[in-house]
Amino acid sequence: MAFDPPSYETGAPPNLPPELDLPILAIRNTVIFPVLAFPINVGRDKSLEAVERALAGDKLLGIVAQQDAKNEDPDTSELYLTGTVVKILKSVKMPGNKLNVIIQGLSRIKVERWTATSPTLNAHVRVFPEPQDTTPELESLMATMRELAQKIIDLSPHIPAEASYLVRSIENPGSLADIVASNLSIGVEEKQELLDTFDTRERMTKVIALLNKEIQVLELSNKIQTEVKGEMDKAQREYFLREQLKAIQKELGETDDRQEEFEELKKGIKKARMPKDVEKVAFKELKRMSRMSPGAAEYTVSRTYLDWLIELPWAVQTEDVMDVNEAARILDEDHYGLEKVKQRILEYLAVRKLKKDMKGPILCLVGPPGVGKTSLAKSVARALGRKMQRVSLGGVRDEAEIRGHRRTYIGSLPGKIIKSIKKSGTNNPVFVLDEIDKLGMDYRGDPSSALLEVLDPEQNDTFMDHYLDVPFDLSKVLFIATANLSDPIPGPLRDRMEVLEIPGYTMEEKLKIARNYLLPEAIDEHGLEKDRIDFPDEALKFLVTSYTREAGVRNLKRELSAVARWVAKEVASGKLSGPITMTPEKIEEIRGPVHFFAEVAERTAVPGVATGLAWTAAGGDILFIEATKMRGKGGIQLSGSLGDVMKESVGVARSYIRAAAVDLGIDPDAFENTDIHVHVPSGAIPKDGPSAGVTMLTAMVSLLTGLCVHHEVAMTGEATLRGAVLPVGGIKEKVLAAHRAGIRTVLLPERNKKDIVEVPKEIRDEMTFHFCSRMEEVLEHALGHDALAARKSMMQAEIARRAAKSDGAGESPSPAAGEAHA
């Protein structure tokens, strides 16, 4: 019930004739009683015409309710016949050709006949004025009605205080019943029934029954509010409304929607086919949740937890493609080379075909950037017919990123492993752990330690995420980790993985990759026709050698894309209509000056410069060692951002040279009055490691003997004080780097001879390898046997001459003896 205070007071009983001809206005969604004045909005054409006719006459208007509120133009059969005659007190024009009309209800009317239906409704009506006399029974009913109305006002804080005064001030029984009826929260049909009730006593009895019904609703509503307020969270209006709905449904005996929710969760748990112990935990959590209030914070936590348990693929897995030949075809189609990795994948597939319950291997692909580690993992997923999920571990420092947060924390969720398993929708995806060598650690924990359980085939069948707190079987997952370096990976974690080294590509491999994969892809991505660019081998090789220096093909892909963009611009601008053939000159015109030069011959054309081989995260590279001398006191100076090990290598080389100076053709006295400066170019890049020891010693011998190192010779190895050459790592990458730089002779430690097998055969056939166990062998190959022998003979002769001169000076006669002899 919603009492509105009157805009105008009711006047004396209207003096109306018993019958009238009136313009009729059809009204929607309400019923007008012959009581207080209030405004209505008029917008329909017929309604506007009716108001205009009333204003032009005696301002009397008949109002009847229409049965269907959705009908914009009802006919007379769709209107109620009982209505109200009103007087228009005021009319105000509104925007949009509308009127705001204030009307005063006067009396009930009943349509006797319709006199017009167009352009507006007009009817002959009979007037039923409200009786003014009263009886003791009506007085009693009025008192009851006032009491019930006052009770509603007291129970409803939103009803204004003026309503109580209005109810007390009405003395006419019929008017009081109409005022109360007009403010009841009932439908149009019920209000129309009250309007149709002409007998005052009967009408008052019906209104009192409706008042009692509304009081019951209000009392129940207040009871609900009292019960709910004690449990209501201060920020949750929605919670309050739900509790109201719950209490109403309880009173009405209706079913609770929560029961349906619990039934759905129960079905979901059974449908998920969880392990028995996990299912037991899920049902326990569901039972706990059923005892909670939906507005409680824990309710949402439990619901989210159950959703995670239900949506995880406990028993869903994809069928592996068991055709080994088809898998080999897909791997070859996506990647050129990488035979060792492909062979390992095919071995796994073959064993999986023979042994269905085999646990997934844990592979770690280690290699420089751009060699295709991540894309190879995608190809593996395609070859096996599995879904793939990738997680980047670069910069991950929090253990909870892997294992999730416990549910005691607000907003907690599972870790990356479980999230990705859920996203894949199967329990046997190919799972790529990208950049595993770049994991960090801080005060929040060590993610690499959390991965120990994930990557251990003996433990990962019961992987325990902190959020789920139940075991999940990861043994069917094929984990493939990728890394640029294996050294930063903690030992225990590296021990759990099968490390597969992916070296850099040779020139021939790069040319084939560019022609078969990168160039077609670049042409297609830039909207060019297949035969628009003709790239001869000469031009492709020029692009590879002059604009890229890398172990992989990432920069080569960028350069080919740049060429394709240039061609696309020329085609789009209309400057190029047919195919274009690339030449070295054209590439230089498109890409600008050459970035890299084969400068080995120029750099080693003077004594004191030797070419070494280094291993980096981007693959192998050549390294120049420069040495120069100046007058001084036997000091040595180092530069080039050298680490401690490289500095010690210089000291070892200097000591060895001094000890074997004569055999090397070096003046032993040169160290007393000569300072030596050893420099490794690219000074901004830190360098360290023992493998440059042989190169440093060779550069210093070249400087002190004046003999140049052959420009086609590069070397690597660790030198000792006794002149032994010790083995080093990264042989394959270093040999490939030498080949890329145009070097065809490489000096390697004797004990690295076994590592040459890993170098591709076409590279081995083009190069010459000398395996040395002593520094004397290295120097003979680098400086030339004959030149060293000649230098050695010359120095021995010089040493003998100095000794003879020193002996002669010691045997000359003294002047006194000469004089006595004379």
mmCIF file with all atom_site columns, C-alpha atoms in Angstrom, residues 163 167 178 209 215 385 425 429 654 701 788:
data_model
loop_
_atom_site.group_PDB
_atom_site.id
_atom_site.type_symbol
_atom_site.label_atom_id
_atom_site.label_alt_id
_atom_site.label_comp_id
_atom_site.label_asym_id
_atom_site.label_entity_id
_atom_site.label_seq_id
_atom_site.pdbx_PDB_ins_code
_atom_site.Cartn_x
_atom_site.Cartn_y
_atom_site.Cartn_z
_atom_site.occupancy
_atom_site.B_iso_or_equiv
_atom_site.pdbx_formal_charge
_atom_site.auth_seq_id
_atom_site.auth_comp_id
_atom_site.auth_asym_id
_atom_site.auth_atom_id
_atom_site.pdbx_PDB_model_num
ATOM 1  C CA . ALA A 1 163 ? -1.409  9.805   5.090   1.00 0.00 ? 163 ALA A CA 1
ATOM 2  C CA . VAL A 1 167 ? -7.447  8.807   6.604   1.00 0.00 ? 167 VAL A CA 1
ATOM 3  C CA . ASP A 1 178 ? -12.261 4.666   -2.509  1.00 0.00 ? 178 ASP A CA 1
ATOM 4  C CA . ALA A 1 209 ? -10.306 -7.899  3.490   1.00 0.00 ? 209 ALA A CA 1
ATOM 5  C CA . ILE A 1 215 ? -1.014  -6.340  6.759   1.00 0.00 ? 215 ILE A CA 1
ATOM 6  C CA . GLY A 1 385 ? 47.566  -35.450 -32.110 1.00 0.00 ? 385 GLY A CA 1
ATOM 7  C CA . GLY A 1 425 ? 40.725  -29.945 -21.366 1.00 0.00 ? 425 GLY A CA 1
ATOM 8  C CA . PRO A 1 429 ? 48.673  -32.472 -23.356 1.00 0.00 ? 429 PRO A CA 1
ATOM 9  C CA . ARG A 1 654 ? 103.252 -15.454 -20.017 1.00 0.00 ? 654 ARG A CA 1
ATOM 10 C CA . VAL A 1 701 ? 104.151 -15.774 -29.155 1.00 0.00 ? 701 VAL A CA 1
ATOM 11 C CA . LEU A 1 788 ? 109.283 -21.266 -35.979 1.00 0.00 ? 788 LEU A CA 1
#
